[in-house]
Amino acid sequence: MKLLTKISLNFLSISLFIFLTGLVVFYFVLRQQVNQNINVELQKRQTSIQNELKSAHGATTAPTDFEKKVEVTPIPANQNPVEGYSDTLIVNTETGVYTAYRQLQFVSEIGGQKYLVRIFKSHAETDNLMVRIILSMTLLVVALIVGLLVLNRHISQKTLKSFYDTINKIKKYDLNTHEDFQLKESDIKEFNELNKVLTSMTERIKDDYYNLKEYTENASHELQTPIAVIISKMELLLQSECMQEKELKTISDAYEASTRLSRLTNTLLLLSKIGNRQFPEVKKIDLTQIIDTQLSFLEDVIESKKITVESPDKPYFTEMNPYLADILISNLLKNAIRHNHKNGSISITANDKQLTIANSGEKIQGSADDIFKRFYKSSSSDSSVGLGLAIVQKICEVSGFKALYSYEDNLHNFSIIFRPETNNFEV
């Protein structure tokens, strides 16, 4: 949920809560005030009726309008009725509809006889007035809330503009472009403090990144030279005719270790470059063409193990760095060949959304969740440095892809999802 949406929803929910609570309180306060006004009016009528009680309406000529009706009832000597105000319902004999009334009953004495007198005032007029007042207030408050909500959203958008600019700048910033990380000045103190911290942090990260990058490149370059010298000297010694078998075996082992060290150095350097996103170029590539090219490079190994290969026969395209695409396909195919058995099979299926390479072979030793980790080996083979699938995972990470592995029906399935569903960052 975006920050602005959350602010608006919080504002709206709090406003509605306050409005509904205030509406209930306002109703009861208004009702109490109306009742007090009716009580005052009834009290005035009580004084007038007591003075003119002898000329009040009789039972035969009693008006049907309870606003003008006065009920006078003799009180037995053993009864003491309660005097005061109360609410009552009276049915209209003509329509059969009940109407709410406010009544006042009091005791008056005439010629030594006590009478209970009741006078009435209808709630209909005051209730209609209350409905109109509450409806008008509701419309006014709703209009006020909507206006405040629009105004709050407009002000928040204007206020948070520099914040959104900072977020977009961070999302688009790339250390490899060698551009300075500059943020716009804001008229809000807190945002300026945030920009200063981010700028300072970015400068430190950039310095550390360039230092690490330079160190990695220098170390790789400096290592390659002595390793190449060692390998060439070992090759010369292996060609010598004056060496004993035991000495040749020792030199051969040293030569293989040096060769493996050279491959490991190059692979780690490649991983570092991929992680540092030093391959920013993105193009539309033909997966089928790359697969066919890599299969032709590995044709001798495939034939030596008598592996049957099924590959796609029509072009499928995706967008990524062409160099990384070659490495990705090459590592997956080499892995499928290395961990396959003689007379095995490799099935390659592709479409615009996914590439899957399935190969026959024994189930891996250990957990399948570790298969993309660095230096993980599912077998004891010395020919692998254990970084091929780690490179595949890293390429997928920088390309926005997702690498998956499963083992079903004696087949190792490696799938590359080109456009996985992701949760975008929302502000």
Short mmCIF file of C-alpha atoms in Angstrom, two decimals:
data_model
loop_
_atom_site.label_atom_id
_atom_site.label_comp_id
_atom_site.label_asym_id
_atom_site.label_seq_id
_atom_site.Cartn_x
_atom_site.Cartn_y
_atom_site.Cartn_z
CA MET A 1 0.00 0.00 0.00
CA LYS A 2 1.31 3.44 -0.89
CA LEU A 3 2.15 5.90 1.86
CA LEU A 4 -0.26 8.52 0.53
CA THR A 5 -3.10 5.97 0.33
CA LYS A 6 -2.43 4.82 3.89
CA ILE A 7 -2.46 8.42 5.17
CA SER A 8 -5.76 9.07 3.36
CA LEU A 9 -7.36 5.88 4.71
CA ASN A 10 -6.24 6.65 8.26
CA PHE A 11 -7.60 10.18 7.95
CA LEU A 12 -10.91 8.92 6.54
CA SER A 13 -11.37 6.20 9.18
CA ILE A 14 -10.62 8.59 12.06
CA SER A 15 -12.95 11.22 10.58
CA LEU A 16 -15.79 8.72 10.19
CA PHE A 17 -15.32 7.44 13.74
CA ILE A 18 -15.39 10.96 15.15
CA PHE A 19 -18.40 11.85 12.98
CA LEU A 20 -20.47 8.79 13.98
CA THR A 21 -19.62 9.22 17.66
CA GLY A 22 -20.42 12.91 17.47
CA LEU A 23 -23.69 12.19 15.65
CA VAL A 24 -24.89 9.86 18.42
CA VAL A 25 -23.90 12.32 21.14
CA PHE A 26 -25.47 15.20 19.19
CA TYR A 27 -28.75 13.30 18.84
CA PHE A 28 -29.11 12.66 22.55
CA VAL A 29 -28.11 16.22 23.42
CA LEU A 30 -30.59 17.58 20.89
CA ARG A 31 -33.32 15.25 22.16
CA GLN A 32 -32.72 16.39 25.73
CA GLN A 33 -32.84 20.03 24.68
CA VAL A 34 -36.08 19.51 22.73
CA ASN A 35 -37.66 17.73 25.70
CA GLN A 36 -36.70 20.60 27.97
CA ASN A 37 -38.34 23.07 25.59
CA ILE A 38 -41.50 20.93 25.48
CA ASN A 39 -41.47 20.67 29.26
CA VAL A 40 -41.37 24.48 29.56
CA GLU A 41 -44.30 24.76 27.16
CA LEU A 42 -46.31 22.14 29.04
CA GLN A 43 -45.53 23.86 32.31
CA LYS A 44 -46.98 27.12 30.95
CA ARG A 45 -50.10 25.25 29.88
CA GLN A 46 -50.32 23.68 33.35
CA THR A 47 -50.55 27.12 34.96
CA SER A 48 -53.18 28.22 32.48
CA ILE A 49 -55.20 25.01 32.89
CA GLN A 50 -55.19 25.18 36.65
CA ASN A 51 -56.71 28.64 36.45
CA GLU A 52 -59.37 27.60 33.96
CA LEU A 53 -59.93 23.99 35.02
CA LYS A 54 -63.65 24.39 35.62
CA SER A 55 -64.22 25.38 31.97
CA ALA A 56 -62.04 22.55 30.52
CA HIS A 57 -63.41 20.26 27.86
CA GLY A 58 -65.78 17.53 29.03
CA ALA A 59 -65.64 13.95 27.93
CA THR A 60 -68.35 14.42 25.36
CA THR A 61 -66.83 17.47 23.75
CA ALA A 62 -63.16 16.50 24.09
CA PRO A 63 -61.18 17.55 21.02
CA THR A 64 -59.48 14.85 18.99
CA ASP A 65 -56.30 16.94 18.83
CA PHE A 66 -54.28 15.86 21.83
CA GLU A 67 -52.33 19.13 21.60
CA LYS A 68 -55.50 20.80 22.96
CA LYS A 69 -56.95 17.91 24.92
CA VAL A 70 -56.96 17.94 28.71
CA GLU A 71 -57.71 14.71 30.59
CA VAL A 72 -59.16 15.21 34.06
CA THR A 73 -59.63 12.07 36.17
CA PRO A 74 -60.85 11.93 39.81
CA ILE A 75 -58.29 10.41 42.17
CA PRO A 76 -59.49 7.85 44.74
CA ALA A 77 -58.55 8.67 48.31
CA ASN A 78 -56.21 5.67 48.62
CA GLN A 79 -54.10 6.58 45.52
CA ASN A 80 -51.16 8.96 45.19
CA PRO A 81 -50.29 9.25 41.48
CA VAL A 82 -46.80 10.34 40.41
CA GLU A 83 -46.55 13.82 38.98
CA GLY A 84 -44.07 14.78 36.26
CA TYR A 85 -43.11 14.52 32.62
CA SER A 86 -43.03 11.34 30.52
CA ASP A 87 -43.26 10.06 26.94
CA THR A 88 -46.26 8.08 25.69
CA LEU A 89 -47.81 6.66 22.52
CA ILE A 90 -51.37 7.54 21.58
CA VAL A 91 -53.29 5.81 18.78
CA ASN A 92 -55.25 7.79 16.26
CA THR A 93 -58.74 6.24 16.20
CA GLU A 94 -59.26 7.22 12.57
CA THR A 95 -55.98 5.96 11.06
CA GLY A 96 -54.91 3.46 13.72
CA VAL A 97 -51.39 4.99 13.73
CA TYR A 98 -49.49 5.45 17.00
CA THR A 99 -48.01 8.90 17.59
CA ALA A 100 -45.35 9.85 20.14
CA TYR A 101 -46.39 12.50 22.70
CA ARG A 102 -44.79 14.26 25.59
CA GLN A 103 -47.18 14.42 28.56
CA LEU A 104 -47.34 16.24 31.86
CA GLN A 105 -49.53 14.93 34.64
CA PHE A 106 -50.20 16.78 37.85
CA VAL A 107 -52.75 16.78 40.70
CA SER A 108 -55.22 19.63 41.13
CA GLU A 109 -57.83 19.99 43.86
CA ILE A 110 -61.34 21.30 43.03
CA GLY A 111 -63.98 21.62 45.74
CA GLY A 112 -62.13 19.27 48.09
CA GLN A 113 -61.80 16.58 45.38
CA LYS A 114 -58.38 15.76 43.92
CA TYR A 115 -58.12 15.29 40.17
CA LEU A 116 -55.32 13.91 38.02
CA VAL A 117 -54.81 16.25 35.08
CA ARG A 118 -52.86 15.20 31.96
CA ILE A 119 -51.89 17.49 29.08
CA PHE A 120 -50.08 16.49 25.87
CA LYS A 121 -47.60 17.81 23.31
CA SER A 122 -46.84 15.91 20.09
CA HIS A 123 -43.27 14.89 19.21
CA ALA A 124 -44.05 14.85 15.48
CA GLU A 125 -43.07 18.43 14.79
CA THR A 126 -39.91 18.32 16.89
CA ASP A 127 -38.92 14.93 15.47
CA ASN A 128 -39.19 16.24 11.92
CA LEU A 129 -37.10 19.22 12.93
CA MET A 130 -34.49 16.93 14.48
CA VAL A 131 -34.36 14.78 11.33
CA ARG A 132 -33.84 17.85 9.17
CA ILE A 133 -31.13 19.15 11.50
CA ILE A 134 -29.30 15.80 11.64
CA LEU A 135 -29.60 15.29 7.87
CA SER A 136 -28.29 18.78 7.19
CA MET A 137 -25.44 18.24 9.64
CA THR A 138 -24.62 14.87 8.06
CA LEU A 139 -24.46 16.34 4.57
CA LEU A 140 -22.35 19.22 5.85
CA VAL A 141 -19.92 16.92 7.67
CA VAL A 142 -19.66 14.51 4.69
CA ALA A 143 -18.92 17.44 2.39
CA LEU A 144 -16.39 18.70 4.92
CA ILE A 145 -14.68 15.28 5.17
CA VAL A 146 -14.54 14.89 1.38
CA GLY A 147 -13.14 18.39 1.03
CA LEU A 148 -10.56 17.80 3.74
CA LEU A 149 -9.66 14.43 2.21
CA VAL A 150 -9.05 15.97 -1.23
CA LEU A 151 -7.16 18.87 0.32
CA ASN A 152 -5.11 16.51 2.51
CA ARG A 153 -4.24 14.33 -0.47
CA HIS A 154 -3.21 17.34 -2.54
CA ILE A 155 -1.08 18.76 0.26
CA SER A 156 0.45 15.33 1.01
CA GLN A 157 1.34 14.79 -2.64
CA LYS A 158 3.03 18.17 -2.76
CA THR A 159 4.75 17.59 0.57
CA LEU A 160 5.95 14.05 -0.28
CA LYS A 161 7.09 14.93 -3.81
CA SER A 162 10.71 15.27 -2.73
CA PHE A 163 10.43 11.96 -0.87
CA TYR A 164 9.18 10.17 -3.99
CA ASP A 165 11.94 11.83 -6.02
CA THR A 166 14.47 10.41 -3.57
CA ILE A 167 12.97 6.93 -3.81
CA ASN A 168 13.02 6.99 -7.63
CA LYS A 169 16.59 8.30 -7.63
CA ILE A 170 17.72 5.44 -5.37
CA LYS A 171 15.90 2.83 -7.48
CA LYS A 172 17.49 4.09 -10.72
CA TYR A 173 20.99 4.76 -9.37
CA ASP A 174 23.71 2.51 -10.77
CA LEU A 175 27.25 2.49 -9.39
CA ASN A 176 28.65 1.43 -12.76
CA THR A 177 27.52 4.66 -14.46
CA HIS A 178 30.05 6.72 -12.43
CA GLU A 179 27.39 9.40 -11.96
CA ASP A 180 27.20 11.50 -8.80
CA PHE A 181 24.30 10.72 -6.50
CA GLN A 182 22.49 14.05 -6.22
CA LEU A 183 19.14 14.64 -4.53
CA LYS A 184 16.83 17.64 -4.82
CA GLU A 185 16.68 20.18 -2.05
CA SER A 186 13.45 20.08 -0.02
CA ASP A 187 11.72 22.71 2.12
CA ILE A 188 11.12 20.05 4.78
CA LYS A 189 13.90 19.68 7.33
CA GLU A 190 13.41 15.95 7.92
CA PHE A 191 13.61 15.15 4.18
CA ASN A 192 16.79 17.19 3.85
CA GLU A 193 18.31 15.27 6.75
CA LEU A 194 17.29 12.01 5.07
CA ASN A 195 18.86 13.13 1.78
CA LYS A 196 22.10 14.06 3.54
CA VAL A 197 22.29 10.65 5.22
CA LEU A 198 21.52 8.83 1.95
CA THR A 199 24.08 10.87 0.01
CA SER A 200 26.76 10.23 2.61
CA MET A 201 25.93 6.53 2.76
CA THR A 202 25.95 6.26 -1.05
CA GLU A 203 29.37 7.91 -1.25
CA ARG A 204 30.78 5.41 1.25
CA ILE A 205 29.20 2.49 -0.61
CA LYS A 206 30.56 3.82 -3.92
CA ASP A 207 34.08 4.14 -2.49
CA ASP A 208 33.92 0.65 -1.00
CA TYR A 209 32.55 -0.73 -4.27
CA TYR A 210 35.29 0.79 -6.43
CA ASN A 211 37.99 -0.26 -3.96
CA LEU A 212 36.65 -3.82 -3.87
CA LYS A 213 36.29 -3.88 -7.64
CA GLU A 214 39.84 -2.61 -8.13
CA TYR A 215 41.17 -5.10 -5.58
CA THR A 216 39.35 -7.99 -7.26
CA GLU A 217 40.63 -7.06 -10.71
CA ASN A 218 44.18 -6.50 -9.47
CA ALA A 219 44.20 -9.70 -7.47
CA SER A 220 42.87 -11.67 -10.41
CA HIS A 221 45.41 -10.11 -12.77
CA GLU A 222 48.30 -10.63 -10.38
CA LEU A 223 47.26 -14.23 -9.72
CA GLN A 224 46.87 -15.13 -13.37
CA THR A 225 50.46 -14.24 -14.24
CA PRO A 226 52.22 -16.52 -11.72
CA ILE A 227 49.63 -19.26 -12.28
CA ALA A 228 50.28 -19.11 -16.03
CA VAL A 229 54.04 -19.30 -15.38
CA ILE A 230 53.57 -22.28 -13.06
CA ILE A 231 51.41 -24.10 -15.59
CA SER A 232 53.87 -23.48 -18.43
CA LYS A 233 56.80 -24.72 -16.29
CA MET A 234 54.81 -27.79 -15.33
CA GLU A 235 54.11 -28.52 -18.99
CA LEU A 236 57.82 -28.30 -19.74
CA LEU A 237 58.65 -30.65 -16.90
CA LEU A 238 56.00 -33.11 -18.04
CA GLN A 239 57.64 -33.18 -21.48
CA SER A 240 61.06 -33.88 -20.00
CA GLU A 241 62.44 -37.38 -20.63
CA CYS A 242 64.74 -37.50 -17.62
CA MET A 243 61.95 -37.61 -15.02
CA GLN A 244 61.15 -40.71 -13.04
CA GLU A 245 57.58 -42.02 -12.96
CA LYS A 246 57.11 -40.95 -9.35
CA GLU A 247 58.33 -37.44 -10.12
CA LEU A 248 56.09 -37.24 -13.19
CA LYS A 249 53.13 -38.25 -11.04
CA THR A 250 53.91 -35.48 -8.56
CA ILE A 251 54.34 -32.90 -11.30
CA SER A 252 51.13 -34.07 -12.99
CA ASP A 253 49.20 -33.60 -9.76
CA ALA A 254 50.68 -30.14 -9.32
CA TYR A 255 49.80 -29.30 -12.93
CA GLU A 256 46.16 -30.36 -12.45
CA ALA A 257 45.94 -28.36 -9.21
CA SER A 258 47.39 -25.28 -10.92
CA THR A 259 44.95 -25.65 -13.82
CA ARG A 260 42.07 -25.99 -11.40
CA LEU A 261 43.30 -22.93 -9.47
CA SER A 262 43.35 -20.94 -12.72
CA ARG A 263 39.76 -21.98 -13.53
CA LEU A 264 38.67 -21.17 -9.99
CA THR A 265 40.25 -17.70 -10.14
CA ASN A 266 38.58 -16.92 -13.45
CA THR A 267 35.22 -18.20 -12.22
CA LEU A 268 35.35 -16.19 -8.99
CA LEU A 269 36.27 -13.09 -10.98
CA LEU A 270 33.31 -13.72 -13.28
CA LEU A 271 31.00 -14.11 -10.28
CA SER A 272 32.29 -10.85 -8.87
CA LYS A 273 31.73 -9.02 -12.16
CA ILE A 274 28.21 -10.41 -12.47
CA GLY A 275 27.40 -9.45 -8.87
CA ASN A 276 28.75 -5.94 -9.52
CA ARG A 277 26.46 -5.70 -12.56
CA GLN A 278 29.30 -5.03 -14.97
CA PHE A 279 27.25 -6.41 -17.87
CA PRO A 280 24.54 -3.74 -18.22
CA GLU A 281 23.85 -4.23 -21.94
CA VAL A 282 20.48 -5.87 -22.58
CA LYS A 283 19.30 -7.14 -25.95
CA LYS A 284 16.60 -9.33 -27.39
CA ILE A 285 18.25 -12.74 -27.87
CA ASP A 286 17.22 -15.98 -29.54
CA LEU A 287 17.39 -18.77 -26.96
CA THR A 288 17.19 -21.53 -29.58
CA GLN A 289 20.19 -20.17 -31.46
CA ILE A 290 22.30 -19.98 -28.28
CA ILE A 291 21.29 -23.53 -27.30
CA ASP A 292 22.24 -24.88 -30.73
CA THR A 293 25.61 -23.08 -30.61
CA GLN A 294 26.47 -24.40 -27.16
CA LEU A 295 25.40 -27.92 -28.09
CA SER A 296 27.74 -27.82 -31.08
CA PHE A 297 30.61 -26.87 -28.73
CA LEU A 298 29.80 -29.84 -26.49
CA GLU A 299 29.08 -32.30 -29.30
CA ASP A 300 32.16 -34.47 -28.65
CA VAL A 301 31.38 -34.88 -24.95
CA ILE A 302 27.74 -35.68 -25.71
CA GLU A 303 28.72 -38.34 -28.26
CA SER A 304 31.31 -39.88 -25.93
CA LYS A 305 28.59 -40.46 -23.30
CA LYS A 306 26.04 -41.42 -25.98
CA ILE A 307 23.49 -38.93 -24.61
CA THR A 308 20.28 -38.28 -26.52
CA VAL A 309 19.42 -34.58 -26.77
CA GLU A 310 16.03 -33.04 -27.57
CA SER A 311 16.15 -29.30 -28.21
CA PRO A 312 13.57 -26.71 -29.38
CA ASP A 313 13.08 -26.44 -33.15
CA LYS A 314 11.68 -22.90 -33.32
CA PRO A 315 13.05 -19.58 -32.05
CA TYR A 316 12.14 -18.24 -28.62
CA PHE A 317 13.22 -14.82 -27.44
CA THR A 318 13.98 -13.08 -24.16
CA GLU A 319 15.80 -9.91 -23.11
CA MET A 320 19.14 -10.14 -21.28
CA ASN A 321 22.86 -9.57 -21.71
CA PRO A 322 24.10 -11.73 -24.65
CA TYR A 323 27.38 -12.66 -22.91
CA LEU A 324 25.56 -13.73 -19.74
CA ALA A 325 23.07 -15.67 -21.86
CA ASP A 326 25.93 -17.73 -23.35
CA ILE A 327 27.33 -18.44 -19.89
CA LEU A 328 23.89 -19.32 -18.50
CA ILE A 329 23.07 -21.85 -21.24
CA SER A 330 26.64 -23.23 -21.28
CA ASN A 331 26.70 -23.88 -17.52
CA LEU A 332 23.27 -25.54 -17.54
CA LEU A 333 24.23 -27.82 -20.44
CA LYS A 334 27.62 -28.71 -18.93
CA ASN A 335 25.90 -29.52 -15.66
CA ALA A 336 23.34 -31.69 -17.47
CA ILE A 337 26.15 -33.59 -19.26
CA ARG A 338 28.49 -33.93 -16.27
CA HIS A 339 25.82 -35.37 -13.98
CA ASN A 340 24.28 -37.61 -16.63
CA HIS A 341 24.99 -41.31 -17.09
CA LYS A 342 26.00 -43.14 -20.22
CA ASN A 343 23.16 -43.57 -22.74
CA GLY A 344 21.24 -40.93 -20.81
CA SER A 345 19.02 -38.14 -22.13
CA ILE A 346 18.74 -34.36 -22.08
CA SER A 347 15.44 -32.64 -22.85
CA ILE A 348 15.41 -28.89 -23.53
CA THR A 349 12.08 -27.07 -23.68
CA ALA A 350 11.63 -23.34 -24.06
CA ASN A 351 9.02 -20.67 -24.56
CA ASP A 352 8.86 -16.92 -24.14
CA LYS A 353 8.38 -17.26 -20.37
CA GLN A 354 10.53 -20.21 -19.32
CA LEU A 355 13.52 -22.41 -20.21
CA THR A 356 13.77 -25.93 -18.78
CA ILE A 357 16.69 -28.35 -19.14
CA ALA A 358 15.98 -31.87 -17.83
CA ASN A 359 18.62 -34.60 -17.70
CA SER A 360 18.61 -38.18 -16.52
CA GLY A 361 20.77 -39.07 -13.54
CA GLU A 362 20.91 -40.28 -9.97
CA LYS A 363 19.34 -38.24 -7.22
CA ILE A 364 21.76 -35.71 -5.73
CA GLN A 365 23.36 -36.23 -2.34
CA GLY A 366 22.24 -33.70 0.24
CA SER A 367 19.55 -31.06 0.16
CA ALA A 368 18.14 -29.76 -3.12
CA ASP A 369 17.90 -26.28 -1.55
CA ASP A 370 21.72 -26.05 -1.53
CA ILE A 371 22.23 -26.86 -5.19
CA PHE A 372 22.70 -23.21 -6.26
CA LYS A 373 25.12 -22.39 -3.43
CA ARG A 374 28.80 -21.71 -4.09
CA PHE A 375 31.18 -24.68 -3.97
CA TYR A 376 28.29 -27.09 -3.57
CA LYS A 377 28.96 -30.46 -5.24
CA SER A 378 26.43 -33.19 -5.66
CA SER A 379 29.20 -35.66 -6.48
CA SER A 380 32.87 -36.17 -5.71
CA SER A 381 34.02 -35.14 -9.18
CA ASP A 382 37.30 -33.18 -9.16
CA SER A 383 36.68 -31.70 -12.59
CA SER A 384 34.12 -29.25 -11.20
CA VAL A 385 34.91 -26.29 -8.96
CA GLY A 386 31.32 -26.17 -7.69
CA LEU A 387 30.51 -22.70 -9.04
CA GLY A 388 28.62 -23.42 -12.27
CA LEU A 389 25.13 -23.33 -10.77
CA ALA A 390 26.10 -20.47 -8.46
CA ILE A 391 26.91 -18.47 -11.60
CA VAL A 392 23.52 -19.48 -13.05
CA GLN A 393 21.80 -18.23 -9.90
CA LYS A 394 23.74 -14.95 -9.93
CA ILE A 395 22.96 -14.33 -13.62
CA CYS A 396 19.27 -14.92 -12.92
CA GLU A 397 19.44 -12.54 -9.97
CA VAL A 398 20.95 -9.62 -11.92
CA SER A 399 18.70 -10.31 -14.94
CA GLY A 400 15.46 -10.38 -12.96
CA PHE A 401 14.93 -14.12 -13.58
CA LYS A 402 14.27 -16.98 -11.18
CA ALA A 403 16.14 -20.30 -11.12
CA LEU A 404 14.28 -23.41 -9.91
CA TYR A 405 15.32 -27.04 -9.42
CA SER A 406 13.32 -30.23 -8.96
CA TYR A 407 13.89 -33.97 -9.27
CA GLU A 408 11.00 -36.01 -10.68
CA ASP A 409 10.81 -39.35 -12.48
CA ASN A 410 14.61 -39.80 -12.30
CA LEU A 411 15.11 -36.47 -14.07
CA HIS A 412 16.93 -33.36 -12.85
CA ASN A 413 14.86 -30.35 -13.92
CA PHE A 414 16.47 -26.90 -14.03
CA SER A 415 14.01 -24.14 -14.96
CA ILE A 416 14.69 -20.47 -15.63
CA ILE A 417 11.60 -18.30 -15.22
CA PHE A 418 12.19 -15.19 -17.33
CA ARG A 419 9.45 -12.98 -15.91
CA PRO A 420 8.58 -14.22 -12.40
CA GLU A 421 5.74 -12.51 -10.54
CA THR A 422 7.25 -10.15 -8.00
CA ASN A 423 5.86 -7.80 -5.39
CA ASN A 424 6.80 -4.28 -6.44
CA PHE A 425 7.95 -1.89 -3.77
CA GLU A 426 5.19 0.56 -2.94
CA VAL A 427 5.40 3.82 -1.20
#
